[in-house]
Coordinates of C-alpha atoms in Angstrom, one line a residue:
X1 CA 12.6 26.7 -28.7
X2 CA 13.4 25.6 -24.9
X3 CA 15.5 23.1 -25.9
X4 CA 16.7 20.4 -28.6
X5 CA 16.8 17.4 -27.6
X6 CA 16.7 16.4 -23.8
X7 CA 19.2 16.2 -21.0
X8 CA 19.5 12.2 -21.0
X9 CA 19.0 11.6 -24.4
X10 CA 22.4 12.7 -26.0
X11 CA 25.4 10.8 -27.3
X12 CA 27.6 10.4 -29.2
X13 CA 25.8 10.1 -32.5
X14 CA 25.1 13.4 -31.8
X15 CA 28.7 14.1 -31.7
X16 CA 29.2 17.8 -33.4
X17 CA 25.2 19.0 -33.2
X18 CA 24.7 22.6 -31.9
X19 CA 21.6 21.4 -29.2
X20 CA 19.6 24.1 -27.2
X21 CA 18.9 22.1 -23.4
X22 CA 17.1 23.4 -19.9
X23 CA 17.0 21.7 -17.1
X24 CA 18.1 23.1 -13.1
X25 CA 21.5 23.4 -12.1
X26 CA 22.9 19.9 -10.3
X27 CA 26.7 20.2 -9.6
X28 CA 28.6 23.2 -10.3
X29 CA 32.9 22.7 -10.2
X30 CA 34.8 25.4 -10.2
X31 CA 38.2 25.0 -11.8
X32 CA 38.6 29.0 -12.6
X33 CA 39.6 28.4 -16.1
X34 CA 36.7 25.6 -16.6
X35 CA 33.6 25.0 -15.6
X36 CA 31.5 22.4 -15.4
X37 CA 28.6 21.9 -15.0
X38 CA 25.3 19.3 -14.0
X39 CA 22.7 20.2 -15.5
X40 CA 19.5 17.7 -14.3
X41 CA 15.8 17.2 -16.0
X42 CA 13.3 14.9 -16.1
X43 CA 14.8 12.3 -18.4
X44 CA 18.7 12.7 -16.8
X45 CA 22.2 14.3 -16.1
X46 CA 24.4 16.5 -19.1
X47 CA 27.3 17.6 -18.2
X48 CA 28.2 21.1 -19.6
X49 CA 31.7 22.0 -20.2
X50 CA 32.3 26.2 -20.0
X51 CA 36.4 26.3 -21.2
X52 CA 38.2 29.9 -20.8
X53 CA 39.9 28.8 -24.2
X54 CA 37.0 27.7 -26.4
X55 CA 34.3 30.0 -24.2
X56 CA 34.0 33.8 -24.4
X57 CA 34.5 35.8 -21.4
X58 CA 31.3 36.7 -21.3
X59 CA 29.9 33.8 -20.2
X60 CA 32.2 31.9 -18.7
X61 CA 31.8 35.2 -16.0
X62 CA 27.7 34.2 -16.0
X63 CA 28.8 30.7 -15.4
X64 CA 30.6 31.7 -12.2
X65 CA 26.9 33.3 -11.0
X66 CA 25.1 30.2 -11.0
X67 CA 23.8 28.1 -8.1
X68 CA 22.2 24.2 -6.8
X69 CA 19.1 24.7 -8.9
X70 CA 18.9 27.6 -10.8
X71 CA 17.3 27.4 -13.9
X72 CA 18.8 27.7 -17.4
X73 CA 19.2 27.0 -21.1
X74 CA 22.4 26.4 -22.8
X75 CA 23.5 26.2 -26.5
X76 CA 26.4 24.9 -27.5
X77 CA 28.2 22.2 -29.1
X78 CA 27.7 18.8 -28.9
X79 CA 31.7 17.5 -28.5
X80 CA 33.4 13.4 -26.4
X81 CA 34.1 14.1 -22.4
X82 CA 37.6 13.2 -22.4
X83 CA 36.5 11.9 -18.7
X84 CA 33.6 9.6 -19.7
X85 CA 31.2 8.4 -17.0
X86 CA 29.8 5.2 -17.6
X87 CA 27.4 5.1 -14.6
X88 CA 24.4 8.0 -16.9
X89 CA 23.5 7.6 -20.4
X90 CA 25.0 10.7 -21.5
X91 CA 28.2 10.0 -19.4
X92 CA 30.1 9.7 -23.1
X93 CA 29.5 13.5 -24.2
X94 CA 29.3 16.8 -22.7
X95 CA 27.8 19.8 -24.6
X96 CA 30.9 22.8 -24.7
X97 CA 28.3 25.8 -24.4
X98 CA 27.9 28.4 -26.2
X99 CA 25.5 30.7 -24.9
X100 CA 23.8 30.5 -21.2
X101 CA 21.0 32.2 -20.1
X102 CA 19.3 32.5 -16.8
X103 CA 15.4 31.3 -16.7
X104 CA 14.9 31.6 -13.0
X105 CA 17.2 32.1 -10.1
X106 CA 17.4 29.7 -6.9
X107 CA 17.5 29.9 -3.8
X108 CA 20.0 27.4 -1.9
X109 CA 17.3 24.5 -0.9
X110 CA 17.2 22.8 3.0
X111 CA 18.1 19.2 1.5
X112 CA 19.7 18.4 -0.8
X113 CA 18.6 17.6 -4.1
X114 CA 20.7 14.2 -4.1
X115 CA 18.7 9.9 -4.4
X116 CA 20.9 10.6 -0.5
X117 CA 19.5 13.4 0.3
X118 CA 20.0 14.9 4.0
X119 CA 16.9 16.4 4.6
X120 CA 14.0 14.4 7.3
X121 CA 10.4 13.2 6.0
X122 CA 8.5 16.2 7.5
X123 CA 11.1 19.2 5.9
X124 CA 11.3 16.8 2.7
X125 CA 7.2 17.1 3.2
X126 CA 7.0 20.0 4.1
X127 CA 9.2 20.4 0.5
X128 CA 7.8 18.1 -1.3
X129 CA 7.8 20.1 -5.1
X130 CA 11.3 20.1 -4.5
X131 CA 12.1 16.2 -3.3
X132 CA 10.1 15.1 -7.1
X133 CA 13.1 16.5 -8.3
X134 CA 14.8 13.6 -6.4
X135 CA 15.3 10.0 -9.2
X136 CA 13.7 7.7 -6.0
X137 CA 10.7 10.6 -5.6
X138 CA 10.1 11.3 -9.6
X139 CA 10.6 7.4 -10.3
X140 CA 8.0 5.8 -8.2
X141 CA 5.5 8.4 -9.5
X142 CA 7.1 7.3 -13.4
X143 CA 6.5 3.6 -12.3
X144 CA 3.2 4.8 -10.6
X145 CA 1.8 5.7 -13.9
X146 CA 3.4 2.9 -16.1
X147 CA 1.2 0.5 -14.0
X148 CA -2.0 2.5 -14.3
X149 CA -1.3 2.5 -18.0
X150 CA -0.7 -1.1 -18.4
X151 CA -3.7 -2.3 -15.6
X152 CA -6.3 0.6 -18.1
X153 CA -5.4 -1.2 -20.6
X154 CA -5.5 -4.5 -20.3
X155 CA -9.6 -4.3 -18.5
X156 CA -10.5 -2.4 -20.8
X157 CA -9.0 -4.9 -24.2
X158 CA -11.3 -7.5 -21.5
X159 CA -14.8 -4.8 -22.6
X160 CA -14.4 -3.1 -18.8
X161 CA -15.3 0.5 -19.7
X162 CA -14.5 3.6 -17.7
X163 CA -17.1 5.3 -16.4
X164 CA -16.3 8.4 -13.3
X165 CA -18.8 8.3 -10.7
X166 CA -19.9 11.3 -8.4
X167 CA -17.7 12.3 -6.0
X168 CA -20.4 14.7 -4.0
X169 CA -22.3 12.0 -2.8
X170 CA -24.4 11.0 0.4
X171 CA -22.8 9.4 4.0
X172 CA -24.4 6.6 4.0
X173 CA -22.6 4.1 6.8
X174 CA -20.0 2.2 5.1
X175 CA -16.9 0.8 8.3
X176 CA -14.9 4.5 8.7
X177 CA -16.0 8.2 9.1
X178 CA -16.7 9.9 5.8
X179 CA -15.6 12.8 5.5
X180 CA -18.0 15.5 5.0
X181 CA -19.0 18.9 2.2
X182 CA -21.3 21.2 3.8
X183 CA -23.6 23.1 1.3
X184 CA -23.9 26.6 0.8
X185 CA -27.4 25.5 -1.9
X186 CA -29.3 23.5 0.7
X187 CA -28.2 25.1 4.3
X188 CA -27.8 22.4 6.8
X189 CA -27.3 19.9 4.5
X190 CA -24.0 18.1 4.4
X191 CA -22.8 16.0 0.7
X192 CA -20.6 13.1 1.3
X193 CA -17.2 13.2 0.0
X194 CA -17.1 9.1 -1.5
X195 CA -15.7 6.3 0.9
X196 CA -15.9 4.2 -2.8
X197 CA -18.2 4.0 -5.8
X198 CA -19.5 1.2 -3.9
X199 CA -23.8 1.8 -4.7
X200 CA -22.3 3.5 -8.2
X201 CA -20.7 0.7 -9.4
X202 CA -24.2 -1.4 -8.1
X203 CA -26.3 1.0 -10.4
X204 CA -24.2 1.0 -13.9
X205 CA -24.4 -3.0 -13.4
X206 CA -29.2 -2.2 -13.0
X207 CA -27.9 0.5 -15.5
X208 CA -27.1 -2.7 -18.2
X209 CA -22.9 -1.3 -18.4
X210 CA -21.9 -4.7 -17.6
X211 CA -18.0 -4.1 -17.5
X212 CA -17.5 -1.2 -15.6
X213 CA -13.5 0.2 -14.0
X214 CA -12.6 2.8 -12.8
X215 CA -9.1 4.1 -10.7
X216 CA -10.6 6.3 -8.8
X217 CA -9.8 8.5 -5.2
X218 CA -11.5 7.6 -2.3
X219 CA -11.8 9.2 1.5
X220 CA -11.7 8.0 4.6
X221 CA -11.8 9.7 8.0
X222 CA -10.9 7.9 10.1
X223 CA -7.6 6.5 12.9
X224 CA -4.4 7.7 11.0
X225 CA -2.4 4.1 11.3
X226 CA 2.0 4.7 9.9
X227 CA 1.2 4.2 6.0
X228 CA -2.7 4.8 5.7
X229 CA -3.5 8.1 4.2
X230 CA -7.3 9.5 4.6
X231 CA -7.1 10.1 0.6
X232 CA -6.0 7.1 -1.4
X233 CA -6.8 6.0 -4.7
X234 CA -8.1 2.6 -5.8
X235 CA -9.2 0.2 -9.3
X236 CA -12.5 0.0 -8.7
X237 CA -14.4 -2.4 -11.0
X238 CA -17.7 -4.6 -11.3
X239 CA -19.1 -7.1 -13.2
X240 CA -22.5 -8.4 -14.4
X241 CA -24.0 -11.5 -15.1
X242 CA -21.0 -13.6 -13.5
X243 CA -19.7 -15.9 -9.9
X244 CA -17.0 -15.6 -8.0
X245 CA -14.4 -17.6 -9.8
X246 CA -15.5 -15.3 -13.2
X247 CA -13.5 -12.1 -11.3
X248 CA -10.6 -14.7 -9.6
X249 CA -10.4 -15.4 -12.9
X250 CA -10.5 -11.8 -14.6
X251 CA -8.3 -9.9 -12.0
X252 CA -5.4 -12.5 -11.0
X253 CA -5.0 -12.8 -15.4
X254 CA -4.9 -8.7 -14.6
X255 CA -2.4 -9.5 -11.6
X256 CA -0.3 -12.0 -13.5
X257 CA 0.3 -9.3 -16.4
X258 CA 1.5 -7.3 -14.1
X259 CA 4.3 -9.9 -12.8
X260 CA 5.2 -11.0 -15.4
X261 CA 6.2 -7.4 -16.9
X262 CA 7.9 -7.0 -13.4
X263 CA 9.0 -10.4 -13.4
X264 CA 9.4 -11.4 -16.9
X265 CA 7.8 -15.1 -15.0
X266 CA 5.1 -17.1 -15.0
X267 CA 3.1 -16.9 -12.4
X268 CA 0.1 -18.8 -13.4
X269 CA -2.2 -20.3 -11.0
X270 CA -3.0 -18.0 -7.6
X271 CA -3.2 -20.8 -4.6
X272 CA -5.9 -19.9 -2.9
X273 CA -6.7 -20.9 0.9
X274 CA -9.9 -20.1 3.2
X275 CA -9.9 -17.6 5.9
X276 CA -10.3 -20.3 8.6
X277 CA -6.5 -21.4 7.2
X278 CA -5.1 -18.3 6.8
X279 CA -6.0 -17.3 10.7
X280 CA -4.6 -20.8 11.6
X281 CA -2.0 -22.2 9.8
X282 CA -1.2 -17.1 9.5
X283 CA -2.8 -15.9 12.9
X284 CA -4.2 -13.2 10.2
X285 CA -5.6 -13.2 6.9
X286 CA -3.1 -11.4 4.7
X287 CA -1.0 -14.1 5.6
X288 CA 2.7 -13.6 3.4
X289 CA 3.6 -17.4 2.1
X290 CA 6.8 -16.4 1.0
X291 CA 8.4 -18.1 3.7
X292 CA 7.8 -20.6 6.4
X293 CA 7.2 -20.5 9.5
X294 CA 3.8 -21.8 9.8
X295 CA 1.7 -22.3 13.5
X296 CA 2.2 -25.7 15.0
X297 CA -0.8 -25.7 17.9
X298 CA 1.0 -28.5 20.9
X299 CA -2.4 -28.1 23.7
X300 CA -2.0 -32.8 23.3
X301 CA 1.1 -32.0 24.4
X302 CA 2.2 -29.0 27.0
X303 CA -1.0 -29.2 29.1
X304 CA -1.1 -31.4 31.7
X305 CA 2.4 -30.8 32.9
X306 CA 1.8 -28.5 36.0
X307 CA 3.0 -25.2 33.6
X308 CA -0.1 -23.2 34.3
X309 CA 1.3 -20.6 31.7
X310 CA -0.1 -23.3 29.5
X311 CA -2.6 -26.2 31.6
X312 CA -4.8 -22.7 32.1
X313 CA -4.0 -21.3 27.9
X314 CA -7.5 -22.3 25.3
X315 CA -4.4 -22.3 22.4
X316 CA -0.9 -23.1 22.4
X317 CA 0.9 -22.3 19.7
X318 CA 4.4 -21.5 17.9
X319 CA 6.7 -21.7 15.0
X320 CA 9.4 -22.9 14.4
X321 CA 12.2 -20.7 13.3
X322 CA 14.7 -22.9 11.3
X323 CA 18.4 -22.6 11.5
X324 CA 18.1 -19.7 14.3
X325 CA 19.7 -22.5 16.8
X326 CA 22.3 -20.4 18.2
X327 CA 20.4 -16.4 19.1
X328 CA 21.9 -15.9 21.9
X329 CA 20.3 -15.0 25.3
X330 CA 20.5 -11.5 25.1
X331 CA 18.8 -11.8 21.1
X332 CA 15.9 -14.2 22.6
X333 CA 15.3 -11.7 25.2
X334 CA 15.0 -8.7 23.2
X335 CA 12.9 -11.0 21.2
X336 CA 10.6 -11.6 24.7
X337 CA 10.5 -7.3 25.8
X338 CA 9.5 -7.2 21.5
X339 CA 6.1 -9.4 21.9
X340 CA 5.2 -8.5 25.0
X341 CA 5.3 -3.7 23.7
X342 CA 1.8 -2.5 24.5
X343 CA 1.4 -2.3 20.6
X344 CA 1.4 -6.4 20.5
X345 CA 0.7 -7.5 24.1
X346 CA 1.7 -10.7 25.1
X347 CA 2.8 -11.6 28.3
X348 CA 5.6 -13.8 27.3
X349 CA 6.8 -16.3 25.4
X350 CA 8.9 -19.6 25.3
X351 CA 11.7 -21.0 23.6
X352 CA 12.8 -24.3 22.5
X353 CA 16.6 -25.2 20.5
X354 CA 17.6 -28.1 18.9
X355 CA 20.7 -27.0 19.0
X356 CA 23.2 -28.4 16.7
X357 CA 24.8 -31.4 19.0
X358 CA 21.2 -33.0 18.9
X359 CA 20.5 -31.9 23.0
X360 CA 17.3 -30.1 22.7
X361 CA 16.3 -27.3 25.9
X362 CA 14.3 -24.5 26.7
X363 CA 13.6 -21.9 28.6
X364 CA 10.8 -24.5 30.4
X365 CA 13.5 -27.5 31.8
X366 CA 12.3 -28.3 34.7
X367 CA 8.7 -28.7 33.2
X368 CA 9.1 -30.7 30.2
X369 CA 11.5 -33.1 30.1
X370 CA 13.3 -33.7 27.0
X371 CA 11.1 -36.6 26.3
X372 CA 8.7 -34.3 25.9
X373 CA 10.9 -32.2 24.3
X374 CA 12.1 -34.5 21.4
X375 CA 7.2 -34.7 21.1
X376 CA 7.4 -31.1 20.5
X377 CA 10.3 -30.5 17.9
X378 CA 8.4 -33.2 16.2
X379 CA 6.1 -31.9 16.3
X380 CA 7.1 -28.8 14.4
X381 CA 9.3 -30.8 12.6
X382 CA 11.9 -29.1 13.7
X383 CA 16.3 -30.3 13.5
X384 CA 19.2 -29.5 14.5
X385 CA 20.0 -25.9 14.9
X386 CA 15.9 -25.1 15.0
X387 CA 14.9 -23.1 17.2
X388 CA 10.9 -23.7 18.4
X389 CA 9.1 -20.2 20.1
X390 CA 5.9 -21.0 22.3
X391 CA 4.0 -18.2 22.5
X392 CA -0.2 -19.0 24.6
X393 CA -3.0 -17.9 25.9
X394 CA -6.7 -16.6 24.5
X395 CA -7.2 -18.0 20.9
X396 CA -8.0 -14.3 18.7
X397 CA -5.7 -12.8 20.5
X398 CA -2.2 -15.4 21.0
X399 CA -2.5 -16.0 16.9
X400 CA -2.3 -12.4 16.2
X401 CA 0.4 -12.1 18.4
X402 CA 2.4 -15.0 17.0
X403 CA 1.2 -13.8 13.2
X404 CA 2.8 -9.4 14.5
X405 CA 6.0 -11.5 15.6
X406 CA 6.5 -14.2 12.4
X407 CA 6.0 -11.7 10.4
X408 CA 9.0 -9.9 12.2
X409 CA 11.8 -12.7 12.0
X410 CA 10.3 -12.5 8.0
X411 CA 12.2 -9.4 9.1
X412 CA 15.4 -9.8 10.8
X413 CA 16.0 -13.0 8.5
X414 CA 16.1 -11.5 5.7
X415 CA 13.2 -13.3 4.2
X416 CA 10.8 -10.9 3.0
X417 CA 12.2 -9.6 -0.4
X418 CA 10.7 -7.1 -2.4
X419 CA 12.0 -9.0 -5.9
X420 CA 10.0 -11.7 -5.0
X421 CA 6.5 -12.1 -5.5
X422 CA 3.5 -14.4 -3.2
X423 CA 0.5 -13.7 -5.0
X424 CA -3.1 -15.3 -3.1
X425 CA -7.0 -15.4 -2.7
X426 CA -7.7 -15.8 0.7
X427 CA -12.0 -16.8 0.1
X428 CA -15.1 -18.0 2.9
X429 CA -14.8 -14.6 5.0
X430 CA -17.2 -14.4 7.9
X431 CA -20.3 -12.9 6.6
X432 CA -20.5 -11.1 9.7
X433 CA -19.1 -10.1 12.8
X434 CA -20.4 -10.0 16.5
X435 CA -20.2 -6.0 18.2
X436 CA -20.2 -6.5 22.2
X437 CA -20.3 -3.0 22.6
X438 CA -23.4 -3.0 20.2
X439 CA -24.6 -5.6 20.8
X440 CA -25.6 -6.6 16.9
X441 CA -24.0 -8.2 14.2
X442 CA -21.7 -5.8 11.8
X443 CA -20.8 -6.1 8.3
X444 CA -17.5 -8.0 7.3
X445 CA -17.4 -6.8 4.6
X446 CA -20.3 -3.7 3.6
X447 CA -23.3 -4.5 3.5
X448 CA -24.4 -5.7 -0.1
X449 CA -22.0 -8.2 -0.1
X450 CA -23.8 -11.7 -0.2
X451 CA -23.4 -14.6 1.5
X452 CA -22.2 -18.1 -0.2
X453 CA -25.1 -19.6 -2.1
X454 CA -25.5 -22.6 -0.2
X455 CA -25.0 -20.6 3.9
X456 CA -28.4 -18.5 3.2
X457 CA -30.6 -20.6 5.3
X458 CA -28.4 -19.6 8.3
X459 CA -29.6 -16.6 7.7
X460 CA -32.2 -17.5 10.1
X461 CA -31.0 -20.4 12.9
X462 CA -27.5 -19.1 12.8
X463 CA -26.8 -16.1 11.2
X464 CA -22.2 -15.6 12.6
X465 CA -21.8 -18.9 10.9
X466 CA -22.3 -18.1 7.6
X467 CA -19.8 -17.6 5.1
X468 CA -19.0 -14.2 2.9
X469 CA -18.7 -14.6 -1.3
X470 CA -16.5 -12.2 -0.7
X471 CA -12.3 -12.5 -1.5
X472 CA -9.1 -11.0 -0.9
X473 CA -6.2 -10.6 -3.0
X474 CA -3.5 -10.6 -0.7
X475 CA 0.7 -10.3 -2.5
X476 CA 3.4 -10.3 0.1
X477 CA 1.9 -10.0 3.2
X478 CA -0.7 -7.4 2.1
X479 CA -4.2 -7.1 1.2
X480 CA -4.0 -5.6 -3.0
X481 CA -7.6 -6.1 -3.2
X482 CA -11.2 -7.1 -1.9
X483 CA -14.3 -8.2 -3.0
X484 CA -17.4 -9.8 -3.3
X485 CA -20.4 -11.6 -4.9
X486 CA -23.6 -8.8 -4.6
X487 CA -27.1 -9.3 -3.4
X488 CA -29.0 -8.8 -6.4
X489 CA -31.9 -9.8 -4.8
X490 CA -34.2 -7.4 -2.7
X491 CA -35.9 -9.5 0.0
X492 CA -31.6 -11.0 0.3
X493 CA -30.9 -7.1 0.7
X494 CA -34.0 -6.5 3.2
X495 CA -33.0 -9.2 5.1
X496 CA -29.7 -8.5 4.9
X497 CA -30.3 -4.8 6.9
X498 CA -32.0 -6.2 9.2
X499 CA -29.5 -8.6 10.5
X500 CA -27.7 -5.4 10.6
X501 CA -29.7 -3.3 12.5
X502 CA -31.4 -1.1 10.4
X503 CA -34.8 -0.1 10.7
X504 CA -37.1 0.0 7.1
X505 CA -37.1 3.7 7.8
X506 CA -32.9 4.1 8.3
X507 CA -32.5 0.9 5.5
X508 CA -35.2 3.6 3.0
X509 CA -33.1 6.9 4.3
X510 CA -29.4 5.5 3.2
X511 CA -30.2 2.8 0.6
X512 CA -33.8 4.0 -1.0
X513 CA -32.3 4.8 -4.0
X514 CA -29.8 1.5 -4.7
X515 CA -33.1 -0.7 -3.5
X516 CA -35.7 1.7 -5.9
X517 CA -33.0 0.3 -8.6
X518 CA -33.5 -3.7 -7.4
X519 CA -37.4 -3.4 -7.8
X520 CA -36.5 -2.5 -12.5
X521 CA -34.3 -5.4 -12.9
X522 CA -31.8 -6.4 -11.2
X523 CA -28.8 -8.1 -13.1
X524 CA -26.3 -10.8 -10.6
X525 CA -23.0 -8.8 -9.6
X526 CA -19.6 -9.1 -9.0
X527 CA -16.8 -6.9 -8.5
X528 CA -13.4 -6.0 -6.4
X529 CA -11.3 -3.1 -5.6
X530 CA -7.6 -3.2 -5.7
X531 CA -5.9 -0.7 -3.8
X532 CA -3.8 1.3 -6.3
X533 CA -1.0 2.9 -4.4
X534 CA -0.7 -0.1 -2.3
X535 CA -0.7 -2.4 -5.2
X536 CA 1.8 0.0 -6.8
X537 CA 4.5 0.1 -4.2
X538 CA 4.7 -3.8 -3.5
X539 CA 5.8 -4.6 -7.3
X540 CA 8.2 -1.5 -7.1
X541 CA 9.2 -3.5 -4.3
X542 CA 9.2 -1.7 -1.5
X543 CA 5.4 -1.4 1.0
X544 CA 5.6 2.5 2.0
X545 CA 3.0 3.9 -0.2
X546 CA 3.2 7.4 0.8
X547 CA 6.7 8.3 -1.9
X548 CA 4.3 6.7 -5.1
X549 CA 1.9 9.8 -4.2
X550 CA 2.9 12.9 -5.6
X551 CA 1.3 15.3 -2.6
X552 CA 1.0 12.8 0.2
X553 CA 0.1 13.7 4.0
X554 CA 2.1 13.0 7.1
X555 CA 1.0 10.5 9.6
X556 CA -1.8 13.1 11.3
X557 CA -3.7 13.6 8.2
X558 CA -2.2 17.1 7.3
X559 CA -0.4 19.0 4.4
X560 CA 2.7 20.3 5.5
X561 CA 3.8 21.5 2.5
X562 CA 0.0 24.0 1.9
X563 CA -0.9 24.0 5.6
X564 CA -4.7 22.1 5.7
X565 CA -6.6 20.8 7.1
X566 CA -6.2 25.1 7.5
X567 CA -9.4 26.9 8.9
X568 CA -11.8 29.6 7.5
X569 CA -13.3 32.9 7.2
X570 CA -16.4 33.4 9.0
X571 CA -17.3 35.2 7.2
X572 CA -17.1 31.5 4.3
X573 CA -18.8 30.0 7.4
X574 CA -21.7 32.1 7.3
X575 CA -22.5 31.2 4.1
X576 CA -22.4 28.0 4.5
X577 CA -24.5 28.2 7.6
X578 CA -21.9 26.6 10.5
X579 CA -20.8 27.7 13.7
X580 CA -17.8 26.6 15.2
X581 CA -17.2 25.9 18.5
X582 CA -14.0 25.4 20.2
X583 CA -12.9 22.0 22.8
X584 CA -11.5 23.5 26.3

């Protein structure tokens, strides 16, 4: 037996007990005649004491040879600490060591295994197995586990069946590039790793499973952005004989249950917002509604004043930043430079200050009278002490730019608090979006999304105006889940493939198995998938998903710990009928 107790459970109730503990050496304090060691495992820290008056000279000498991160086993008696530590559960006791066994020596780690470490991110990812020993990472992985258990319990209680779907599948166009896997037994042919189990969960509905879920790995070979992983985890779900309202009610219940476990609060009915309203009011389809700064359009008030920038713009729109009229010119110029960065792409920004003395002033005073500024301020419901920012240009671009500014100000002003939660459903997305480069429509979600019943007729005349029977769940400005009512009618699915530019042969080659299944009686069905990594991070008060993944990739898609991806041997390439060409 390596241990009778963990390092997080002993207390005064265990006084005088003989115990055996194992773990890693966290810290060593050597006073010569007495040595204290903090022994760490997953469960906590217990202080060990080696006392020259009560510990054998042999054991004391052995303890002097210990280093940080040595793996040891000790036997000893639980005694009361004279100097107690109220910050840890075991802080009232310590172990008077009677026997010491060094299980494994350790080199000095490349960074300190402490909550506040001196290791940079890349270094910690290279030695991830050491990073996991740190409480901030360990606790995040434990939190993830607890959330997964709650999800499984909730869905199982709601009648869902967990079914595993294949990882080696057929390559199908779903928006991003597939990761492909060559087949040795079928030379020149490839599997793909699933971007999602979309077609399989629909087939499970055809198979009569009725309610399916899976906490599943998905893979997308796309250009990486900050905090995006090439492999990620979904809570993937599908339901038969349901309409949109049934799906929203079910997964609103799941999310509300998770939020209540964390906050103790009942969230009631989640608000709903159409895609059109979200874009007009917040400039994006995943708005953070924890704070205001709603968009206000002012074309009617600012055009015709000989200010060419506004006169030539399709849209002039702004936000009211409450209580910020005391921003200095330097602070405002810094924000203007921020929106002019290539990542945002704005050409500039106009400001209006409603000063505390009631005077209105702006960066465009020579074009707009105080009365003009007053009318603008009234439209924003601005009051003394507020600061208005206005941006102009192409409607879609300027909304995106202003949305980025709004979120940046939300961060700077401390309005995006990790322990506050604001869930939201966004509904009525466009079904299709026109791609100028390819000259055809693309599915806004995926090819199996049903149009809203009242918009089906538009597929013949004005397909771009058809709305999708689709929905996203948004939490704190992040899309945490999305789904749709699926097409289950074979003719309607064929029509959708036509609109998306698939020939009959391409549709058959890519999705013939699904279309054939629909011949045998497909029920009405709908589903949703949560991004589990992001959901867990947000529920824990963060937005960075990397620390909630045991072994993440870096921003280049590399696992620097195991050095992957990497070349493979020529023999393997030969067996797979592959030849690697070097790009010059």
